[in-house]
Coordinates of C-alpha atoms (C1' of nucleotides) in Angstrom, one line a residue:
Chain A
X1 CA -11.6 43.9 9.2
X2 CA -10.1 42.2 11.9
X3 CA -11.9 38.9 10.4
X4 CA -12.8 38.4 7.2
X5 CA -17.0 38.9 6.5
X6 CA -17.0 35.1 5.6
X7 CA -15.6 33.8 8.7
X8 CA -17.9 35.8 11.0
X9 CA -21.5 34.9 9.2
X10 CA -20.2 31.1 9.2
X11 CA -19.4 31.6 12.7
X12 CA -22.5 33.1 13.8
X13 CA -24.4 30.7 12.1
X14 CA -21.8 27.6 13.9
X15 CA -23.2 29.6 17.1
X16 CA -27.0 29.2 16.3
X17 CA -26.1 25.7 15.4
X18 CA -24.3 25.1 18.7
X19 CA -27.0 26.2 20.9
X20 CA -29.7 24.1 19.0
X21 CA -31.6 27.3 17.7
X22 CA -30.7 25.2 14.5
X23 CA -31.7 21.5 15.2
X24 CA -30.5 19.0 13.5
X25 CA -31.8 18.3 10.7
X26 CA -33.3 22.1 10.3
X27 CA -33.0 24.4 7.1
X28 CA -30.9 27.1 6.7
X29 CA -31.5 30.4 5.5
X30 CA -31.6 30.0 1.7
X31 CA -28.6 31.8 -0.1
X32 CA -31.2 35.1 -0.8
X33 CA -32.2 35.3 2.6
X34 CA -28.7 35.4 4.0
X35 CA -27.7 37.6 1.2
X36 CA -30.7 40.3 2.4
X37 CA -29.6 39.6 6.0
X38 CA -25.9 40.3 6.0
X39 CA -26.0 42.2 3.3
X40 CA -23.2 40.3 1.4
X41 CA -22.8 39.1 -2.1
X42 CA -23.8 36.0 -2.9
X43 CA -20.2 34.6 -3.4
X44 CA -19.7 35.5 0.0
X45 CA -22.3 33.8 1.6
X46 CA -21.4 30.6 -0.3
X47 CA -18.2 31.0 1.3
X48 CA -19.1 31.1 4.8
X49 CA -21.4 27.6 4.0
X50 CA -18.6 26.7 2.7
X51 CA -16.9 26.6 5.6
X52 CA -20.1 24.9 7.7
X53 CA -19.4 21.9 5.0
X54 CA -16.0 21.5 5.5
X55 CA -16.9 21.1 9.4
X56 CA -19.5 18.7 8.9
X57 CA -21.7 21.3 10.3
X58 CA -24.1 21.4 7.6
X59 CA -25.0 19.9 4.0
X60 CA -26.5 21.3 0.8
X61 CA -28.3 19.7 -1.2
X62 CA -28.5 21.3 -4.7
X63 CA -32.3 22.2 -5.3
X64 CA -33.2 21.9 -1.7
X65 CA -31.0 23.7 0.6
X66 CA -28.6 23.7 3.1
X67 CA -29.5 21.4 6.2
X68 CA -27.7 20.9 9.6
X69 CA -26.3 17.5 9.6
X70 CA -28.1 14.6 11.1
X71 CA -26.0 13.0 13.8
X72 CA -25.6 9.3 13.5
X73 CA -25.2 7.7 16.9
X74 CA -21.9 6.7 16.9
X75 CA -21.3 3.0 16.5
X76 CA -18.2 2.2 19.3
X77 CA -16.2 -0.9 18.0
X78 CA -14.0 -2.5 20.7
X79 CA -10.5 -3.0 19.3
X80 CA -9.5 -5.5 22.0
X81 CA -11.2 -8.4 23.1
X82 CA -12.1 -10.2 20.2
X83 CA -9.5 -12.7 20.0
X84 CA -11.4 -15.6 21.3
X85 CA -13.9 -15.2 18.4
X86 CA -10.6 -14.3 16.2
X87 CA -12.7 -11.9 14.3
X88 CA -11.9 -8.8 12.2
X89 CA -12.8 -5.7 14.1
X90 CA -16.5 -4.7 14.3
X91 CA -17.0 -8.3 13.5
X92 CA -19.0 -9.5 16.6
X93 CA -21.7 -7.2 15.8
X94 CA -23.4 -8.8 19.0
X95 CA -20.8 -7.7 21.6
X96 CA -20.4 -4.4 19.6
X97 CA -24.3 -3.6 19.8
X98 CA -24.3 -4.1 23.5
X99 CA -21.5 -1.5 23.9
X100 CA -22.7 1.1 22.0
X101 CA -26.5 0.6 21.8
X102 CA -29.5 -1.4 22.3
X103 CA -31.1 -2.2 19.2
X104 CA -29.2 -2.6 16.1
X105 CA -29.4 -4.8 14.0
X106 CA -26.3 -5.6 12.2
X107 CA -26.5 -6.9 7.9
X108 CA -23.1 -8.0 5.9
X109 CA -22.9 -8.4 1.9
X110 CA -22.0 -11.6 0.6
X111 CA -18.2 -11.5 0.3
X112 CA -16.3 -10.4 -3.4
X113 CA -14.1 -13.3 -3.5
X114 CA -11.0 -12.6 -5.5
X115 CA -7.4 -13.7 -5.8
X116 CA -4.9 -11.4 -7.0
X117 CA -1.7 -9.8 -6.2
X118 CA -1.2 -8.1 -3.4
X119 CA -0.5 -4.2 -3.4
X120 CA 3.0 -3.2 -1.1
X121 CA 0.7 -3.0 1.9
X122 CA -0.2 -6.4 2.3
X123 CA 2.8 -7.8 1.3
X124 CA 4.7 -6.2 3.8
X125 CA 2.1 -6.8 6.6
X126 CA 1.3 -10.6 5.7
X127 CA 4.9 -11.2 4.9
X128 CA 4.8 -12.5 1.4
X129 CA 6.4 -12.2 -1.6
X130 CA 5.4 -9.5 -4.1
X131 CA 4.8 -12.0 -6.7
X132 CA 3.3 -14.4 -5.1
X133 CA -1.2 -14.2 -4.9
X134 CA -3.2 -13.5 -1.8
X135 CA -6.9 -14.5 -1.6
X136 CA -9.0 -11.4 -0.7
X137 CA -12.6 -12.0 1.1
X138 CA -14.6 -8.3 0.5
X139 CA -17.4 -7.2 2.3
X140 CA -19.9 -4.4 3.3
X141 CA -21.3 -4.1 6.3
X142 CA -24.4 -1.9 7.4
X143 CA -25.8 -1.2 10.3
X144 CA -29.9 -0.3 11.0
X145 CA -29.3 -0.3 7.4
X146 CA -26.8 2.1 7.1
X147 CA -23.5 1.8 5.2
X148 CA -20.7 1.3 8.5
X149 CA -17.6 0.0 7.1
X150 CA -15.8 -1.4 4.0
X151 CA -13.9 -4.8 5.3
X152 CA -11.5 -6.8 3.1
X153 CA -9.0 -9.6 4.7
X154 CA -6.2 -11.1 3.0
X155 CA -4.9 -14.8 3.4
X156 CA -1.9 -16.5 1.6
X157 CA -2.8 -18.4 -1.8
X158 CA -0.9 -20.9 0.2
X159 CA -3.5 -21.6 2.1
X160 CA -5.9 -23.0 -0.6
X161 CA -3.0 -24.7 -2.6
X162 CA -1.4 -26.4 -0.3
X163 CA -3.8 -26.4 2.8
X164 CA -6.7 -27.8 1.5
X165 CA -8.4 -24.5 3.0
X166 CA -10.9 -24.9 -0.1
X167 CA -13.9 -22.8 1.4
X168 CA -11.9 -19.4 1.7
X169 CA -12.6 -19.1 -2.3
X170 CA -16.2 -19.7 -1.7
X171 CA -18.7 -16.2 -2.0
X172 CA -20.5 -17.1 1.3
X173 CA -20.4 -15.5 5.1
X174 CA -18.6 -18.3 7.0
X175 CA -20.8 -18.8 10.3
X176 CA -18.2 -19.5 12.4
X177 CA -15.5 -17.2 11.0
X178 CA -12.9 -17.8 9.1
X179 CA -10.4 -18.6 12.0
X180 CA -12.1 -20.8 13.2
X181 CA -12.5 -23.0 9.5
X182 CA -8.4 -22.3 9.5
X183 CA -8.0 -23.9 13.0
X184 CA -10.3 -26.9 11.9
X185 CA -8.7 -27.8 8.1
X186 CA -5.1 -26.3 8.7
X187 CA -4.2 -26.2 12.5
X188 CA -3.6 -22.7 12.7
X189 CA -4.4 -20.8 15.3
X190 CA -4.9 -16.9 15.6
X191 CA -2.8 -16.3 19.0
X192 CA -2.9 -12.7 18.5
X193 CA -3.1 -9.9 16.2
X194 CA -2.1 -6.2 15.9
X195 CA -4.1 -3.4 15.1
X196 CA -3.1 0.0 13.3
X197 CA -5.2 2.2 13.0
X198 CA -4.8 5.6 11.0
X199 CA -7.2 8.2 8.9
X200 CA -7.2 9.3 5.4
X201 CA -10.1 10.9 3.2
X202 CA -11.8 8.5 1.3
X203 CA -11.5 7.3 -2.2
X204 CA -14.3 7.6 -4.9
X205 CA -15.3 3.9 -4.0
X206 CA -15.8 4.8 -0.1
X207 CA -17.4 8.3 -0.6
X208 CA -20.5 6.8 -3.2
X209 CA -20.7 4.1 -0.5
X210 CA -20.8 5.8 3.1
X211 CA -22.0 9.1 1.1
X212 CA -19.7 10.9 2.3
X213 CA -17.8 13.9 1.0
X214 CA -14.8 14.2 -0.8
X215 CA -12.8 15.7 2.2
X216 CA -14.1 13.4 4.6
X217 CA -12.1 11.5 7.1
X218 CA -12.0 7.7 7.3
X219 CA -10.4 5.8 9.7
X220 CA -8.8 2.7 8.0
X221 CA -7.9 -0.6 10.8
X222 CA -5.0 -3.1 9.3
X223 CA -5.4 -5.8 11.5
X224 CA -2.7 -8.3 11.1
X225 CA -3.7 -11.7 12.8
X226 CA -0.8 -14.3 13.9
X227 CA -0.6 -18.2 14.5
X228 CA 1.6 -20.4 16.9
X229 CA 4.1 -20.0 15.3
X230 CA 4.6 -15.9 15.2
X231 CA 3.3 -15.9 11.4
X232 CA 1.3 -13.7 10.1
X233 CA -1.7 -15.8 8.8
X234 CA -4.2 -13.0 7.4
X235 CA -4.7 -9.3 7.6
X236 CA -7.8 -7.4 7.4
X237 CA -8.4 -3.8 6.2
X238 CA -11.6 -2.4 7.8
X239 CA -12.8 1.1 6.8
X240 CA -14.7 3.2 8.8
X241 CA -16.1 6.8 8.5
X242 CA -14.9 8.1 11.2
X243 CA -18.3 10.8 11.7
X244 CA -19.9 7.6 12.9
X245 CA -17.1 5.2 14.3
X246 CA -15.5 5.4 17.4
X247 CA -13.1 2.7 19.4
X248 CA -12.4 1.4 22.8
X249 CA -9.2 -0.2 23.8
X250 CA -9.3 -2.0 26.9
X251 CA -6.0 -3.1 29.1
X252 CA -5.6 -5.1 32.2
X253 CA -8.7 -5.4 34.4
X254 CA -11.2 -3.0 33.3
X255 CA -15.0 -3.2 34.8
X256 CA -17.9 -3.6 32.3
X257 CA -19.0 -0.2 31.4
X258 CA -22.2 1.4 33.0
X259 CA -23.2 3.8 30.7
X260 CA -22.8 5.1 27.9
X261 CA -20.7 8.0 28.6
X262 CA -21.9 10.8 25.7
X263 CA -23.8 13.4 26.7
Chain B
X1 CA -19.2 19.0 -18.7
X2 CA -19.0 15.5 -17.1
X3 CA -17.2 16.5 -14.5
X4 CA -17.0 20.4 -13.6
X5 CA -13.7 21.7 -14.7
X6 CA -12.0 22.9 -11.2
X7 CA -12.7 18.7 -10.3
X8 CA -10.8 18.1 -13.4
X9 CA -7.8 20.2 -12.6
X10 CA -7.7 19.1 -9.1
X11 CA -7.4 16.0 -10.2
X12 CA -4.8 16.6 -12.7
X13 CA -3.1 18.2 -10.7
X14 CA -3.7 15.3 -7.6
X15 CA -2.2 13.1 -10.3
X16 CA 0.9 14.8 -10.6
X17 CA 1.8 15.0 -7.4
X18 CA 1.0 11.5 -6.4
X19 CA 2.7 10.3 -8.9
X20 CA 5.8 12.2 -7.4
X21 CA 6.1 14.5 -10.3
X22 CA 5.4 17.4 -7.8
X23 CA 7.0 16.8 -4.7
X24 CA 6.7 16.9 -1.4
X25 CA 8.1 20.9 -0.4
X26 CA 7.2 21.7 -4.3
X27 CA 5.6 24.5 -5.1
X28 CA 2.7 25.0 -7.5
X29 CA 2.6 26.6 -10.6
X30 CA 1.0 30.1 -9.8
X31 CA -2.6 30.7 -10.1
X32 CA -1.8 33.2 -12.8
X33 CA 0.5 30.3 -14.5
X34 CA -2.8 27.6 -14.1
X35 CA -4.9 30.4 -15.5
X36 CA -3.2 30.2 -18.8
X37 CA -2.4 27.1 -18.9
X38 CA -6.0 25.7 -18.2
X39 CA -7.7 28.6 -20.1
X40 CA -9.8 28.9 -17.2
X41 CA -10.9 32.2 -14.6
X42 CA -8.5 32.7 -11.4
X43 CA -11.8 31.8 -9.7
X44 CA -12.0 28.4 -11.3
X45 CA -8.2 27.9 -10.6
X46 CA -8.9 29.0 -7.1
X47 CA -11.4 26.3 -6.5
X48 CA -9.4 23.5 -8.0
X49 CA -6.7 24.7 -5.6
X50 CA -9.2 24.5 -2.6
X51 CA -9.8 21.0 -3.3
X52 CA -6.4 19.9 -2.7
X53 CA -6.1 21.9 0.2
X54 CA -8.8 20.7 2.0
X55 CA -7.7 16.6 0.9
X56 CA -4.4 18.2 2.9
X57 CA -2.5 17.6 -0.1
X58 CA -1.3 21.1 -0.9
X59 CA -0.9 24.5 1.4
X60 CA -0.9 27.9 0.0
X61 CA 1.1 30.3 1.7
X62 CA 0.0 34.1 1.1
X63 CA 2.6 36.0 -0.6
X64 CA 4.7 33.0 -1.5
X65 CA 2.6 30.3 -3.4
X66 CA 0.9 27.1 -3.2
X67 CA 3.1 24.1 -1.8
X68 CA 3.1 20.1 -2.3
X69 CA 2.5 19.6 1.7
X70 CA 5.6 17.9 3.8
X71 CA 4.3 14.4 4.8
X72 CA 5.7 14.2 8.3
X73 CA 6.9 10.6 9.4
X74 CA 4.1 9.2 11.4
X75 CA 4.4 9.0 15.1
X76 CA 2.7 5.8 15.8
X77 CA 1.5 5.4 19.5
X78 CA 0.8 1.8 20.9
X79 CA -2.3 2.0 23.0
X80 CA -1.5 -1.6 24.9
X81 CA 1.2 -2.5 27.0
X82 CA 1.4 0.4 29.0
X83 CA -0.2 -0.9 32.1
X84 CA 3.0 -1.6 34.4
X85 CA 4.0 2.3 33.6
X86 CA 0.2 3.3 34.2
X87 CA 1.0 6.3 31.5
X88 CA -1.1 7.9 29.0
X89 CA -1.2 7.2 25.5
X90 CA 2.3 8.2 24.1
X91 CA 3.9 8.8 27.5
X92 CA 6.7 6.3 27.4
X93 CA 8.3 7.8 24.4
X94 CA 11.6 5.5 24.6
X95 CA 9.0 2.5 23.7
X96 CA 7.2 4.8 21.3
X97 CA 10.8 6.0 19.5
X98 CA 11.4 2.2 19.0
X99 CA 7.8 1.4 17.3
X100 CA 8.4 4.5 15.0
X101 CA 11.9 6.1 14.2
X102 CA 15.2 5.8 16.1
X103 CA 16.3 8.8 16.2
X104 CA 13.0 10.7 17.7
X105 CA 13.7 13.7 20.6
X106 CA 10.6 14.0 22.7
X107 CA 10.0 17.3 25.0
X108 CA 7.4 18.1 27.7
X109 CA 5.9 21.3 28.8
X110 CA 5.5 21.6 32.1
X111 CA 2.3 20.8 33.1
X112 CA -0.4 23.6 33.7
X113 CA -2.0 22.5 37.1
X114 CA -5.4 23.6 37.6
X115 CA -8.5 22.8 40.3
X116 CA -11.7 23.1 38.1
X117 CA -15.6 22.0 38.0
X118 CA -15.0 19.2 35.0
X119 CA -17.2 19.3 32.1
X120 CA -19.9 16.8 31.5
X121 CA -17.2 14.6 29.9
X122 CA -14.9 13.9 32.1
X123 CA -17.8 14.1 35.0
X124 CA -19.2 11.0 33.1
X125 CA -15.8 9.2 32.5
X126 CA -14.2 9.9 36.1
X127 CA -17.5 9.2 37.9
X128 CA -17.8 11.6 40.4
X129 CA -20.4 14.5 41.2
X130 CA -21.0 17.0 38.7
X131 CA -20.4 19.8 41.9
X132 CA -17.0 18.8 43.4
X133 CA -13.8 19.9 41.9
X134 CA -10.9 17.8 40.1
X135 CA -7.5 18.7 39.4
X136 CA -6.2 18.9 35.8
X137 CA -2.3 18.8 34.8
X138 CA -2.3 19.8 30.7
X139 CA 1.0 19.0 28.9
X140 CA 2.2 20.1 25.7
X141 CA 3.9 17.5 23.7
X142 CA 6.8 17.7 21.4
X143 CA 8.6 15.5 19.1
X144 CA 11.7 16.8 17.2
X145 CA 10.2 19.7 17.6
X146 CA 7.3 19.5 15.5
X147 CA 3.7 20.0 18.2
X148 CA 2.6 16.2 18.4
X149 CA -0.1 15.9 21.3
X150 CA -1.9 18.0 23.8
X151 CA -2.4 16.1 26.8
X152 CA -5.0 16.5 30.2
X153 CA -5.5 14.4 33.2
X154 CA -8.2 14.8 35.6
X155 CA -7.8 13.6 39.0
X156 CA -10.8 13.7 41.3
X157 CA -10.1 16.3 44.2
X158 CA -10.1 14.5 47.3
X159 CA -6.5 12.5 46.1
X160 CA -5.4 15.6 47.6
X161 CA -7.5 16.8 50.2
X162 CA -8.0 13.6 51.8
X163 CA -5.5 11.4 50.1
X164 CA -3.0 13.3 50.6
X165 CA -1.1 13.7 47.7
X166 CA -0.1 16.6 47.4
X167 CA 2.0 16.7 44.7
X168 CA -0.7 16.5 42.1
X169 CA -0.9 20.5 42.1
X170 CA 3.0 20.6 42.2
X171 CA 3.2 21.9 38.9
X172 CA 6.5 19.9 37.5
X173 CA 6.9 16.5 35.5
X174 CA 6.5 13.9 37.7
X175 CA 9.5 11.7 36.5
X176 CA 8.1 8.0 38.1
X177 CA 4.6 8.8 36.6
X178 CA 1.3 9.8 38.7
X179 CA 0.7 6.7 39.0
X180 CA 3.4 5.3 40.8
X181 CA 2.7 8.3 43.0
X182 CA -0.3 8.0 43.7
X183 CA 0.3 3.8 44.5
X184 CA 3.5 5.0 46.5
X185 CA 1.0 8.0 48.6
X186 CA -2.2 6.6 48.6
X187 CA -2.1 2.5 47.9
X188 CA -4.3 3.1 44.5
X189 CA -2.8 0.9 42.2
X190 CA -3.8 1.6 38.3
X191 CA -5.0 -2.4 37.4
X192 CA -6.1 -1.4 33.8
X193 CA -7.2 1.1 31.5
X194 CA -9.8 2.0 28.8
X195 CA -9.0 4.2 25.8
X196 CA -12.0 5.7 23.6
X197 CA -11.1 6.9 20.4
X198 CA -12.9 9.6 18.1
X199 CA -11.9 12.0 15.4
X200 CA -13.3 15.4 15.6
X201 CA -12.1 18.7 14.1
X202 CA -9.7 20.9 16.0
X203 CA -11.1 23.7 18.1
X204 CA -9.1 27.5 17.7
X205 CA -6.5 26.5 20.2
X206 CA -5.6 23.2 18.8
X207 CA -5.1 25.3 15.3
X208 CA -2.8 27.3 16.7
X209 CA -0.6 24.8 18.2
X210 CA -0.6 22.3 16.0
X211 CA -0.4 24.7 12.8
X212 CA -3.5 22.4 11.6
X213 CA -6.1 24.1 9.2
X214 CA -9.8 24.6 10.8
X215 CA -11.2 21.4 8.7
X216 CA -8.2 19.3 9.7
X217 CA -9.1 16.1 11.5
X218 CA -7.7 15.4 15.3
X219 CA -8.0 12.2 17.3
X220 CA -9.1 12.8 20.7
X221 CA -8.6 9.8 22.9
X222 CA -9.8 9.4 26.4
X223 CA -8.2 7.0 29.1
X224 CA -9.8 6.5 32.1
X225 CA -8.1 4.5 34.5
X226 CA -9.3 2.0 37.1
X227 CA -7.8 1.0 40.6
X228 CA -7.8 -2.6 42.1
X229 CA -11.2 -1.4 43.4
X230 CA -13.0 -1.3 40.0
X231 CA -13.0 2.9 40.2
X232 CA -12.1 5.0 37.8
X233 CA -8.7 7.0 38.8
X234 CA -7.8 9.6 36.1
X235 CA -9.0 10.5 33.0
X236 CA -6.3 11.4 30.2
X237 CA -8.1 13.5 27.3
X238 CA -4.8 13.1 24.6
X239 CA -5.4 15.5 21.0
X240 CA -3.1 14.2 18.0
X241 CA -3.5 15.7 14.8
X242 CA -4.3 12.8 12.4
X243 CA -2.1 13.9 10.1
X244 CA 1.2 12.7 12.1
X245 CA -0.3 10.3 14.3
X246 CA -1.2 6.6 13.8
X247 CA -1.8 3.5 16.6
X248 CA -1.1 0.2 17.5
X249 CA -3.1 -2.3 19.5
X250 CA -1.5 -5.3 20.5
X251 CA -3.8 -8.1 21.6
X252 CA -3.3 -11.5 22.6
X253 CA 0.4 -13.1 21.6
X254 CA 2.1 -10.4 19.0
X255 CA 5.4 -10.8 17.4
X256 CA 7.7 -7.4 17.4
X257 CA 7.4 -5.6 14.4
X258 CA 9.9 -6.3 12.3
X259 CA 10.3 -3.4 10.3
X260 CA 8.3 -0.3 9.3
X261 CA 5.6 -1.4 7.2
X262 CA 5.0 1.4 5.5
X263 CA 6.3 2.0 2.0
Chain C
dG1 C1' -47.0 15.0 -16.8
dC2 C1' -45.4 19.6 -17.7
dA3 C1' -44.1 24.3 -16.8
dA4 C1' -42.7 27.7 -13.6
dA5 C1' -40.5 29.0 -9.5
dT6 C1' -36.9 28.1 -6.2
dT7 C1' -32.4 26.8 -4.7
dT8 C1' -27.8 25.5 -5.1
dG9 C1' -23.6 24.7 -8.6
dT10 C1' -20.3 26.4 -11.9
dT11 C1' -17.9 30.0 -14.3
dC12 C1' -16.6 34.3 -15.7
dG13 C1' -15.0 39.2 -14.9
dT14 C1' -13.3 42.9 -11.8
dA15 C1' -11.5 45.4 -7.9
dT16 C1' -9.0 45.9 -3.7
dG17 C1' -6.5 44.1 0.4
dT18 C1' -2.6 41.7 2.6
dA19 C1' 1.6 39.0 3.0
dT20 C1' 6.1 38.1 1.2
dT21 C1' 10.1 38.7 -1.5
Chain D
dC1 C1' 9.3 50.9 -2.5
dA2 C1' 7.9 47.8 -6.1
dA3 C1' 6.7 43.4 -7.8
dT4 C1' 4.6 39.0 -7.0
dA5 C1' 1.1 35.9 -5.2
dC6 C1' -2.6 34.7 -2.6
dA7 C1' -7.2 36.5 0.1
dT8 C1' -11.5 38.7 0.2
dA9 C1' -15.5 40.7 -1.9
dC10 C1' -18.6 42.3 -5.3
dG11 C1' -21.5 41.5 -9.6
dA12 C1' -23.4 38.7 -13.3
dA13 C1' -24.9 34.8 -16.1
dC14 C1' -26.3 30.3 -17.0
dA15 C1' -26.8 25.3 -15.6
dA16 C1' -28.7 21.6 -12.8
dA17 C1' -31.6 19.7 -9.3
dT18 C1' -35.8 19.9 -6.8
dT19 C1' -40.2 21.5 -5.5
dT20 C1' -44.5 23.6 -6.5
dG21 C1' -48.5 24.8 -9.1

DNA sequence: GCAAATTTGTTCGTATGTATT
DNA sequence: CAATACATACGAACAAATTTG
């Protein structure tokens, strides 16, 4: 048994998925008819499915089946490029739809206003003190009505108390971004910002929200935006599933692209 | 049953170890030890186990046990401001030993050279015709040791035939880069760049060299690189296992990091 | 709307194989 | 070689979700 029974039905079956015998979207054998086929306990076949799952390959749905996974049309965020508009990234759903296709049509949740403290992260990345309170804007953001990514962005307490920067505790979409109501009431300016980008598996929150499993694989964007004067002035924690998110990054001169370059 | 009982050891046990009472390098009690202790089958402790496994929080080695997994130090990669080197993503590892750690060692393979009818990918990306042939220099990328990328450009063909550069099937490190070469040989001067980032799963070769399980998560991140004429150059294809790599974009005016901002 | 049939989910028990100490 | 620990595989029973009649 050079390879255990398990891994060659589930990669037989990868195969037939592969080649598009099994189309997206198509039903598997049921458990039985594997069973009869291979001639394998049930246990067995589950494990081989198993190991579709854990892929992404396919997904069971208790009562149903197992199905091979719908592909989602990636949604391509570009990561640079945005500072003009001094939005969070995948903000400019406009520009973003252009990139990666033609007709999306983008819809944001009212933000979760809160003020609280802020966990080590932000602290360290908005340069605060750990006792001090940060107002957090939270928002969910879909696309052709599907869930794309969790945003929230962080601004010093500061800025309300002593900045007069009222309308950052208000539950409503600012039109023209929050930058831009900073520039106007404050005189701060978002010269630049960094972006680190990294990827975890999702917490209960994310996986009931993108419906996603367990062992899925998020990518999760700090974006740290920064005035004049070097400061940091607000970061903003973006997640994405990463089975529908992809990013550019463009440097120097770099002509508009032609196509879209999937296959 | 709220919740099924192997989700409710997992996440006992997922609470111990975040909590740091198991370590990092720890090892579990044995299946035989959970068995008692949670009154359950070795089956039902089995599958608790596989949760934590595939959350890449725990590795069970045959023979020996199951382990708290060593969180390696992330290698974080800044995807802007190589332009004047022309490199590929994590190519200028004195800058990228700065960003991270100090005290990083990076090593090269020499590169595998290879003339070869690209896939549809990189026929897309470097925009030529799916019949004529590029050359590909792969790279194996170390970092104290530990496997950290896999790395292959594509160059169309002619650069040698009718450029003349030779070189490029020379099948050593190029110390000043390809793309001072190529500037130096042929007048084709890299003006900018554009990365696209996805996560996939690693195919059986990546497993092997990156000692990553079959459901792990890699980035893959493609570079294709433009000369002063608006034409695409080279195409980098770079794998990192996500669970050691992170990235940095830098747009507009950024401060230098300060300091490590993780906890 | 309900009952039956179908399909996957959870849990147990048992046996044997393989890797490591 | 023996003991320990995980890996694979089988069989069985009942539960939960869904579809079908």
């Amino acid at each position: 048994m050079a390879q255990p029974m398990y891994h060659q039905i589930a990669d037989e079956l990868r195969g037939r998925i592969e080649a598009g015998e099994l189309a997206p979207g198509a039903q598997l054998p049921t458990e039985l008819e594997l069973r009869e086929k291979y001639e394998a306990s049930r246990n067995t076949i589950r494990d081989a499915i198993k190991r579709l799952t854990s892929l992404g390959l396919v997904e069971t749905r208790p009562g149903q089946g197992t199905f091979v996974v719908q592909r989602i049309d990636p949604f391509v965020t570009t990561l640079t490029g945005e500072l003009e508009a001094g939005r969070a990234p995948g903000e400019s759903a406009a520009y973003l739809t252009e990139v990666s296709d033609e007709h999306r049509t983008a819809k944001v949740s009212a933000p979760r206003v809160e003020v609280q403290v802020p966990s080590a992260e932000i602290v360290g990345r908005l340069r605060v003190e750990p006792t001090t309170q940060v107002v957090s804007r939270h928002q969910e953001r879909y696309l052709d009505g599907i869930p794309w990514s969790l945003q929230t962005s962080y601004y010093p307490m500061e800025f309300v108390t002593t900045g007069g920067a009222l309308d950052l505790l208000k539950a409503e979409d600012m039109k023209d971004g929050v930058v831009g109501y900073l520039e106007e009431k404050m005189g701060l300016e978002q010269v630049g910002y960094r972006d680190w980008v990294t990827a975890r598996t999702p917490d209960l929150n994310e996986q009931n929200f993108f419906k996603i499993q367990h062992d899925a694989t998020v990518f999760e964007v700090f974006r740290t935006g920064f005035d004049q004067h070097g400061t940091p002035m607000r970061v903003t924690v973006t997640v994405f599933p990463a089975d529908r998110n992809q990013f550019i990054i463009n440097v120097g001169k770099v002509p508009p692209p032609e196509y879209n370059v999937e296959a």
